């Protein structure tokens, strides 16, 4: 069975970001970078431990360091800082046991222990770093940089409550550290405690607004609370410090697209090529199409990138460019091939990673709206009609119970990163209280098991064994009267097929679904039910159930006529 088709691209996974910080080592400023798994720039302290550890009867007091020792420690720390500035850190894969207490005569020096913790942190060994920071703090808890770094590491490992407490301890010791408050704001944002996050970032900006990550991190809070004007203002402040700040340019573009500012948004969307987690392999031997070069007689390769949902969404632009070129070659992942063959204008399909046929020009599929200069009226016109069809030759395998007047496809779980795009299945069970509706699960991942866990096998028919690619999904969807889905690739597929689709959307919206609207400019047959507050599905599902009951009763009345 193929991997889950409920997943769209990692966008945001969201990319990790580098941050710079100024922390004193003596009188000299130093910099360190740390990758944040949650998409904001964290400040990592590199100050070696400079206070004596707490002593006990079994431990001799630390002796004053010699000049040679100080120089040696500074050299070691500088070496670690250089690694942090030049290396892109990956998620932790090494898990180390907690540091055991060594005999007093062999106990590492406090600066050596901190240096080991910092090195582990900067090289991605997060569990080891957490353990070592803890060992340093057990020697002496009055060290704000160590508490800060522990908070960064704990946040990276998704232990957010502990991370916040570490930041609180650091703030008690050094309340004037701007980077610390920015870090705390990042943690609170990830916990969806947005008001507190905004206050922490405001404190960071009050203390030091000259570091580009501080306004950028603050902007993410406003982005996540759908206040895009304020988000853009903060991104602009970061860009005033560094016009080439990739992350700020990227998130500003997404905010502009969410607001329907397509001209600026599509231009900024090209920034995705510079993101560390979104590589597009170079094809330097063949020129890239800029939208201006005449395509008559040319073979144009449309290149695959990002996730299933993105490819389906942007495939609507293929017929436009197909009218300009002699032949269109579309690259995509194998699971999409059956439905991409049905897009008008596609000449040749090639699976991503396979050897490419000869071509004259190429362009990433997701760059088409930029090079074609698509605006809001264009999108409205292009999206009027379906542009994907169910593959011919495949038949649905449904045996609805007697009395069924409404067949409903259901997808309740999607991507986990950067936020869990799932709705607990138990919240949707009240839809099944009335007779006349039959529900079919389109989940193809581990979440299929939710049906058995809830004992809902009599209420939901699991179709997962019959779905091996998007062609199978399209055929089964074609036989549905309604698709109810979380924000996921099946939402795009149902919309591209022109089927009625009701989509549950998180409070923190994705740019393509915009804000403050129940419809979508991308899919005329879509209706959106949004969370009204972070993490709360009650209102969204309540409104959906009201509409569902009306639809079901209307179908039952039609049968009785």
C-alpha positions as MATLAB code, in Angstrom:
seq = 'XXXXXXXXXXXXXXXXXXXXXXXXXXXXXXXXXXXXXXXXXXXXXXXXXXXXXXXXXXXXXXXXXXXXXXXXXXXXXXXXXXXXXXXXXXXXXXXXXXXXXXXXXXXXXXXXXXXXXXXXXXXXXXXXXXXXXXXXXXXXXXXXXXXXXXXXXXXXXXXXXXXXXXXXXXXXXXXXXXXXXXXXXXXXXXXXXXXXXXXXXXXXXXXXXXXXXXXXXXXXXXXXXXXXXXXXXXXXXXXXXXXXXXXXXXXXXXXXXXXXXXXXXXXXXXXXXXXXXXXXXXXXXXXXXXXXXXXXXXXXXXXXXXXXXXXXXXXXXXXXXXXXXXXXXXXXXXXXXXXXXXXXXXXXXXXXXXXXXXXXXXXXXXXXXXXXXXXXXXXXXXXXXXXXXXXXXXXXXXXXXXXXXXXXXXXXXXXXXXXXXXXXXXXXXXXXXXXXXXXXXXXXXXXXXXXXXXXXXXXXXXXXXXXXXXXXXXXXXXXXXXXXXXXXXXXXXXXXXXXXXXXXXXXXXXXXXXXXXXXXXXXXXXXXXXXXXXXXXXXXXXXXXXXXXXXXXXXXXXXXX';
ca = [
       0.000    0.000    0.000;
       1.243    3.477   -0.823;
       2.070    6.021    1.795;
      -0.589    8.334    3.079;
      -2.323   10.429    0.455;
      -3.756   12.665    3.125;
      -0.504   14.553    3.373;
       0.441   17.745    1.619;
       3.928   19.301    1.448;
       5.990   20.231    4.452;
       5.930   23.995    4.349;
       6.166   24.436    6.911;
       7.292   21.241    8.574;
       8.355   24.346    8.519;
      11.978   24.994    7.848;
      14.510   25.502   10.586;
      16.175   28.862   10.751;
      19.573   30.124   11.695;
      19.928   32.790   14.321;
      22.749   34.996   15.419;
      23.307   36.144   18.937;
      25.678   38.391   20.771;
      26.808   36.996   24.098;
      29.896   38.138   25.867;
      32.981   36.023   26.213;
      35.074   38.449   28.160;
      34.549   41.716   26.314;
      34.299   40.231   22.810;
      30.992   39.495   21.035;
      30.500   36.054   19.543;
      27.867   34.455   17.317;
      26.170   31.077   17.325;
      23.510   29.491   15.157;
      20.939   26.920   16.111;
      18.272   25.322   13.994;
      14.751   25.522   15.351;
      12.391   22.737   14.408;
       9.380   25.009   14.782;
      10.334   27.600   12.211;
      11.569   30.480   14.339;
      15.086   31.657   15.066;
      16.289   30.789   18.556;
      19.215   32.512   20.256;
      21.817   30.102   21.601;
      24.144   31.322   24.333;
      27.842   30.490   23.958;
      29.162   32.026   27.134;
      31.313   29.485   28.986;
      30.459   28.939   32.619;
      32.045   31.781   34.515;
      30.888   31.186   38.066;
      32.094   28.595   40.516;
      30.000   25.441   40.836;
      28.264   24.585   44.051;
      30.717   22.578   46.117;
      30.187   19.731   48.523;
      32.353   17.985   51.031;
      33.314   15.456   48.360;
      34.306   18.099   45.835;
      37.241   20.457   46.178;
      36.548   24.063   45.324;
      37.391   25.039   41.777;
      40.792   26.669   41.573;
      41.347   29.957   39.719;
      42.109   29.352   36.054;
      45.511   30.139   34.665;
      46.021   32.378   31.634;
      46.849   29.318   29.548;
      43.607   27.596   30.607;
      41.535   30.640   29.723;
      43.117   30.816   26.276;
      42.554   27.100   25.765;
      38.880   27.367   26.739;
      38.339   30.378   24.474;
      39.895   28.490   21.573;
      37.589   25.528   22.202;
      34.472   27.693   22.379;
      35.448   29.607   19.232;
      35.871   26.305   17.423;
      32.327   25.279   18.376;
      30.975   28.676   17.337;
      32.552   28.343   13.911;
      30.916   24.960   13.449;
      27.541   26.455   14.333;
      27.898   29.288   11.845;
      28.824   27.052    8.931;
      26.883   23.838    9.448;
      23.192   23.243    8.816;
      21.950   21.289   11.809;
      19.697   18.288   11.314;
      17.149   16.831   13.767;
      18.701   14.847   16.543;
      19.368   11.211   15.822;
      21.728   10.454   18.669;
      20.280    9.644   22.068;
      22.796    9.575   24.874;
      22.373    8.271   28.368;
      22.380   10.852   31.156;
      25.856   11.895   32.215;
      26.963    9.789   35.167;
      28.668   11.390   38.111;
      32.400   10.851   37.875;
      34.759   10.614   40.829;
      35.791   13.998   42.115;
      39.272   13.595   40.776;
      37.958   12.879   37.245;
      35.026   15.299   37.168;
      35.124   17.478   34.015;
      35.715   21.167   34.566;
      32.669   23.402   34.373;
      33.765   25.107   31.167;
      34.672   21.773   29.569;
      31.256   20.344   30.405;
      29.510   23.387   28.972;
      31.639   23.182   25.828;
      30.672   19.538   25.381;
      26.994   20.413   25.818;
      27.258   23.261   23.329;
      29.029   21.077   20.781;
      26.402   18.351   21.127;
      23.670   20.965   20.682;
      25.233   22.572   17.621;
      25.848   19.217   15.940;
      22.271   18.040   16.440;
      22.765   15.616   19.353;
      19.899   17.166   21.258;
      19.304   14.475   23.878;
      22.991   14.470   24.748;
      22.967   18.260   24.963;
      19.964   18.207   27.309;
      21.704   15.700   29.550;
      24.939   17.691   29.613;
      23.202   21.019   30.248;
      21.473   19.334   33.170;
      24.832   18.184   34.523;
      26.184   21.737   34.290;
      23.148   23.126   36.112;
      23.428   20.544   38.858;
      26.888   21.948   39.584;
      25.486   25.472   39.684;
      21.928   26.490   38.753;
      22.685   30.231   38.620;
      23.691   30.233   34.950;
      21.233   31.977   32.604;
      22.977   30.979   29.360;
      22.789   27.324   30.289;
      19.099   27.572   31.217;
      18.486   29.379   27.909;
      20.295   26.717   25.904;
      18.452   23.984   27.757;
      15.194   25.709   26.814;
      16.233   25.807   23.152;
      17.134   22.111   23.183;
      13.941   21.104   24.973;
      11.827   23.079   22.512;
      13.607   21.400   19.627;
      12.710   18.022   21.117;
       9.076   19.165   21.529;
       9.153   19.134   25.343;
       7.543   22.530   25.445;
       6.412   22.765   29.072;
       9.908   21.985   30.319;
      11.371   24.357   27.736;
       9.221   27.207   28.992;
      10.278   26.564   32.580;
      13.938   26.672   31.543;
      13.362   30.045   29.893;
      11.591   31.291   33.023;
      14.604   30.325   35.143;
      16.920   32.112   32.714;
      14.740   35.238   32.769;
      14.900   35.390   36.556;
      18.666   35.464   36.349;
      19.059   37.753   33.328;
      15.825   39.659   32.560;
      17.593   42.096   30.240;
      18.577   39.480   27.645;
      16.568   40.205   24.491;
      17.382   36.898   22.828;
      16.028   34.991   25.796;
      12.664   36.747   25.566;
      12.523   36.044   21.837;
      13.216   32.367   22.531;
      10.480   32.308   25.144;
       8.084   33.865   22.659;
       8.912   31.135   20.142;
       8.093   28.462   22.697;
       4.819   30.122   23.711;
       3.820   30.489   20.055;
       4.388   26.802   19.487;
       2.221   26.111   22.546;
      -0.451   28.311   20.925;
      -0.357   30.705   23.873;
      -0.351   33.561   21.414;
      -1.049   36.528   23.713;
       1.813   35.546   25.991;
       4.024   34.935   22.961;
       3.291   38.416   21.597;
       4.131   39.948   24.978;
       7.448   38.067   25.160;
       8.427   39.175   21.654;
       7.436   42.761   22.459;
       9.806   42.579   25.415;
      12.593   41.302   23.157;
      12.028   44.146   20.702;
      11.958   46.668   23.537;
      15.344   45.431   24.698;
      16.956   45.069   21.257;
      15.224   45.559   17.909;
      18.469   45.528   15.939;
      18.683   41.727   15.587;
      16.719   40.586   12.537;
      15.332   37.436   14.153;
      13.534   39.445   16.840;
      10.993   41.231   14.582;
      10.790   38.132   12.394;
       9.870   35.888   15.324;
       7.303   38.432   16.480;
       5.824   38.451   12.980;
       5.255   34.705   13.152;
       2.861   35.200   16.066;
       0.759   37.590   14.000;
       0.956   35.234   11.028;
      -0.300   32.353   13.154;
      -3.191   34.443   14.447;
      -4.161   35.499   10.910;
      -3.260   39.160   11.438;
      -1.313   39.344    8.224;
      -0.978   43.139    8.002;
       0.834   43.170   11.348;
       2.859   40.114   10.370;
       4.065   41.832    7.209;
       5.002   44.953    9.171;
       7.268   42.847   11.393;
       8.732   40.949    8.445;
       9.477   44.287    6.801;
      11.272   45.396    9.962;
      13.451   42.284    9.759;
      14.093   42.929    6.063;
      15.117   46.510    6.807;
      17.968   45.001    8.817;
      18.779   42.330    6.214;
      17.051   42.633    2.819;
      18.294   39.143    1.896;
      16.772   37.453    4.955;
      15.335   34.372    3.240;
      12.888   33.351    5.948;
      11.375   36.819    6.268;
      10.998   37.121    2.492;
       9.338   33.691    2.371;
       6.845   34.275    5.173;
       6.049   37.732    3.859;
       5.163   36.184    0.497;
       2.855   33.648    2.130;
       1.148   36.443    4.057;
       0.654   38.405    0.833;
      -0.854   35.370   -0.906;
      -3.177   34.787    2.053;
      -4.403   38.356    1.592;
      -4.883   37.910   -2.161;
      -1.938   40.148   -3.094;
      -0.945   37.884   -5.964;
       1.486   40.117   -7.872;
       3.843   40.556   -4.928;
       2.991   37.164   -3.454;
       3.934   35.072   -6.497;
       7.204   36.961   -6.859;
       8.046   36.318   -3.217;
       6.930   32.697   -3.527;
      10.024   32.110   -5.649;
      12.013   32.506   -2.418;
      11.140   28.854   -1.712;
      14.068   27.919   -3.968;
      16.447   29.263   -1.326;
      14.937   27.343    1.585;
      17.213   24.719    3.049;
      14.472   22.090    3.172;
      13.128   22.632   -0.340;
      15.931   21.849   -2.785;
      15.210   21.871   -6.512;
      17.959   19.970   -8.239;
      19.757   22.093  -10.837;
      19.345   21.526  -14.569;
      22.027   23.912  -15.704;
      22.500   22.357  -19.139;
      19.011   23.450  -20.241;
      17.600   26.973  -19.765;
      14.664   27.656  -17.456;
      11.552   29.162  -19.015;
      10.900   32.720  -17.820;
       7.389   33.066  -19.248;
       8.641   35.276  -22.087;
      10.567   32.919  -24.366;
       8.504   31.682  -27.303;
       7.478   28.064  -26.685;
       6.332   27.284  -30.210;
       7.984   24.052  -31.305;
       9.505   23.584  -27.840;
       9.338   20.693  -25.391;
       8.712   22.094  -21.891;
       9.444   20.102  -18.743;
       7.271   20.971  -15.729;
       9.238   19.877  -12.708;
       7.878   18.245   -9.567;
       8.374   19.790   -6.138;
       6.804   19.858   -2.685;
       3.843   17.612   -1.763;
       0.905   15.825   -3.324;
      -1.595   18.583   -2.574;
       0.609   21.294   -4.084;
       1.070   19.340   -7.299;
      -2.680   18.824   -7.641;
      -3.388   22.466   -6.829;
      -0.932   23.882   -9.371;
      -1.766   21.391  -12.115;
      -4.650   23.709  -13.044;
      -2.093   25.938  -14.816;
      -0.847   23.174  -17.123;
      -3.556   23.677  -19.799;
      -2.601   27.361  -20.042;
       1.049   26.706  -20.781;
       0.221   23.692  -22.962;
      -1.396   26.076  -25.450;
       1.967   27.796  -25.873;
       4.282   24.753  -26.214;
       4.618   21.926  -28.714;
       4.842   19.264  -26.008;
       4.454   19.214  -22.203;
       6.466   16.792  -20.078;
       5.148   16.617  -16.518;
       7.302   15.213  -13.726;
       5.481   13.910  -10.641;
       5.571   11.240   -7.991;
       4.281    7.827   -8.966;
       1.125    7.975   -6.847;
      -0.062   11.006   -8.843;
       0.558    9.633  -12.330;
      -2.957    8.166  -12.894;
      -4.702   11.504  -12.226;
      -2.066   13.737  -13.806;
      -2.563   11.862  -17.076;
      -6.095   13.263  -17.168;
      -4.971   16.928  -17.077;
      -5.555   18.603  -20.418;
      -2.344   19.357  -22.314;
      -0.084   16.824  -20.599;
       1.897   14.976  -23.252;
       4.410   12.842  -21.370;
       4.424   11.810  -17.710;
       7.722   10.940  -16.033;
       8.037    9.722  -12.471;
      10.119   11.909  -10.209;
      13.632   10.533   -9.967;
      13.454    8.648  -13.264;
      15.568    9.503  -16.288;
      14.161   12.547  -18.051;
      13.327   12.484  -21.767;
      14.796   15.197  -24.038;
      13.393   18.694  -23.450;
      14.186   22.248  -24.543;
      13.135   24.296  -21.533;
      12.052   23.590  -17.965;
      10.258   25.323  -15.091;
       9.051   24.145  -11.658;
       5.301   23.517  -11.708;
       4.798   25.816   -8.711;
       6.446   28.706  -10.593;
       3.776   28.759  -13.310;
       1.523   31.381  -11.663;
       4.569   33.654  -11.327;
       5.813   33.341  -14.894;
       2.238   33.448  -16.250;
       1.472   36.499  -14.060;
      -1.724   35.017  -12.614;
      -3.910   37.539  -10.786;
      -7.190   37.184   -8.865;
      -9.483   37.443  -11.944;
      -7.305   34.914  -13.788;
      -7.543   32.470  -10.894;
     -11.312   32.866  -10.721;
     -11.621   32.178  -14.439;
      -9.234   29.216  -14.477;
     -10.810   27.551  -11.447;
     -14.376   27.576  -12.723;
     -14.277   24.055  -14.170;
     -12.762   20.769  -12.971;
      -9.348   20.001  -14.460;
      -8.713   16.431  -13.219;
     -10.800   13.349  -13.976;
     -11.034    9.877  -12.519;
      -8.933    7.470  -14.629;
     -10.875    5.397  -17.100;
     -11.057    1.662  -16.645;
     -11.234    1.673  -12.860;
     -14.495    0.961  -11.078;
     -15.617    1.791   -7.556;
     -16.395   -1.077   -5.202;
     -19.281    0.180   -3.085;
     -22.251   -1.653   -1.615;
     -24.131    0.992    0.354;
     -26.754   -0.244    2.812;
     -30.405   -0.101    1.802;
     -31.910    3.324    2.363;
     -28.678    5.221    1.716;
     -29.342    8.617    0.162;
     -25.980   10.254    0.915;
     -22.588    8.605    0.441;
     -19.877   10.492    2.342;
     -16.113   10.126    1.960;
     -14.246   10.933    5.165;
     -10.640   11.956    5.907;
      -9.975   13.127    9.463;
      -6.184   12.952    9.782;
      -3.479   14.685    7.799;
       0.061   15.976    8.260;
       1.633   16.209   11.697;
       4.094   19.015   10.871;
       4.392   21.899   11.308;
       1.082   21.440   13.107;
      -1.127   18.423   13.424;
      -3.745   18.730   10.683;
      -6.061   16.206   12.285;
      -9.495   16.247   13.819;
     -10.326   13.537   16.392;
     -12.599   11.033   14.673;
     -14.833   10.813   17.735;
     -15.882   14.438   17.166;
     -17.312   13.458   13.779;
     -19.316   10.476   15.008;
     -22.455   12.597   15.743;
     -22.787   13.081   11.965;
     -23.628    9.395   11.772;
     -26.542    9.462   14.190;
     -29.203    9.723   11.482;
     -30.111    7.027    9.002;
     -29.737    7.648    5.305;
     -26.022    8.508    5.234;
     -23.222    5.974    4.667;
     -19.635    6.912    5.520;
     -16.495    5.656    3.782;
     -12.997    6.203    5.161;
     -10.349    7.361    2.675;
      -7.543    7.179    5.249;
      -4.604    5.122    4.017;
      -2.205    5.577    6.932;
      -1.991    4.361   10.503;
      -4.981    6.484   11.468;
      -7.220    3.884    9.848;
      -6.879    2.204   13.227;
      -9.001    4.949   14.812;
     -12.103    3.213   13.471;
     -11.445    0.026   15.427;
     -10.293    1.914   18.519;
     -13.650    3.710   18.643;
     -15.646    0.620   17.751;
     -17.037    2.494   14.743;
     -16.753   -0.313   12.185;
     -20.522   -0.442   11.725;
     -20.640    3.291   11.052;
     -17.644    3.737    8.727;
     -16.531    1.494    5.883;
     -12.738    1.421    5.636;
     -11.700    1.767    1.972;
      -7.964    1.902    2.695;
      -7.217   -1.510    1.203;
      -8.665   -0.346   -2.113;
      -6.588    2.843   -2.352;
      -3.081    2.452   -3.753;
      -2.713    5.772   -5.599;
      -4.633    8.949   -6.325;
      -6.325    7.277   -9.289;
      -8.030    4.847   -6.914;
      -9.034    7.746   -4.652;
     -10.462    9.682   -7.610;
     -12.596    6.735   -8.747;
     -14.007    6.198   -5.276;
     -14.570    9.922   -4.749;
     -16.484   10.117   -8.015;
     -19.085    7.787   -6.491;
     -19.477    9.956   -3.364;
     -22.110   12.612   -2.831;
     -19.902   14.571   -0.435;
     -16.294   14.561    0.752;
     -15.598   15.728    4.328;
     -11.875   16.156    4.913;
      -9.232   17.848    6.970;
      -6.838   20.194    5.113;
      -4.948   17.554    3.122;
      -4.211   16.270   -0.369;
      -7.684   14.657   -0.707;
      -9.189   18.131   -0.259;
      -7.271   19.271   -3.339;
      -8.193   16.138   -5.263;
     -11.918   16.471   -4.537;
     -11.807   20.150   -5.494;
      -9.911   19.448   -8.716;
     -12.510   16.789   -9.592;
     -15.250   19.376   -9.069;
     -16.911   17.366   -6.275;
     -18.661   18.833   -3.236;
     -16.002   18.983   -0.515;
     -16.326   20.311    3.011;
     -12.939   21.025    4.574;
     -12.075   21.432    8.259;
      -9.399   24.091    8.695;
      -7.118   24.881   11.637;
      -7.280   28.298   13.287;
      -3.804   29.038   11.936;
      -4.662   29.003    8.274;
      -2.525   27.935    5.360;
      -2.002   30.739    2.842;
      -4.038   29.078    0.083;
      -7.248   29.046    2.143;
      -6.920   32.749    2.957;
      -8.894   34.182    5.901;
     -12.417   35.153    6.917;
     -14.152   33.245    4.159;
     -16.027   29.957    3.883;
     -15.306   29.482    0.189;
     -12.094   29.091   -1.822;
     -10.956   30.861   -5.002;
      -9.145   27.645   -5.931;
     -12.103   25.267   -5.765;
     -15.663   26.542   -6.359;
     -17.182   23.356   -4.895;
     -15.364   23.720   -1.561;
     -16.847   24.904    1.710;
     -14.479   25.695    4.603;
     -15.247   25.210    8.311;
     -12.616   27.015   10.365;
     -11.595   26.762   13.985;
     -12.606   29.994   15.698;
      -9.943   29.625   18.367;
      -6.679   27.663   18.485;
      -7.155   23.931   18.900;
     -10.940   24.136   19.323;
     -13.030   22.142   16.834;
     -16.353   22.629   18.631;
     -17.719   25.542   16.604;
     -16.379   24.345   13.251;
     -17.879   20.880   13.644;
     -21.079   22.342   15.077;
     -21.632   24.448   11.945;
     -20.669   21.539    9.706;
     -23.184   19.274   11.442;
     -25.953   21.837   11.033;
     -25.293   22.020    7.288;
     -24.960   18.247    7.071;
     -28.319   17.686    8.756;
     -29.965   20.116    6.320;
     -28.387   18.359    3.331;
     -29.346   14.890    4.566;
     -32.949   15.880    5.246;
     -33.203   17.457    1.800;
     -31.987   14.210    0.214;
     -34.486   12.175    2.233;
     -37.327   14.466    1.126;
     -36.296   14.022   -2.509;
     -36.542   10.246   -2.158;
     -40.032   10.495   -0.663;
     -41.381   12.617   -3.524;
];
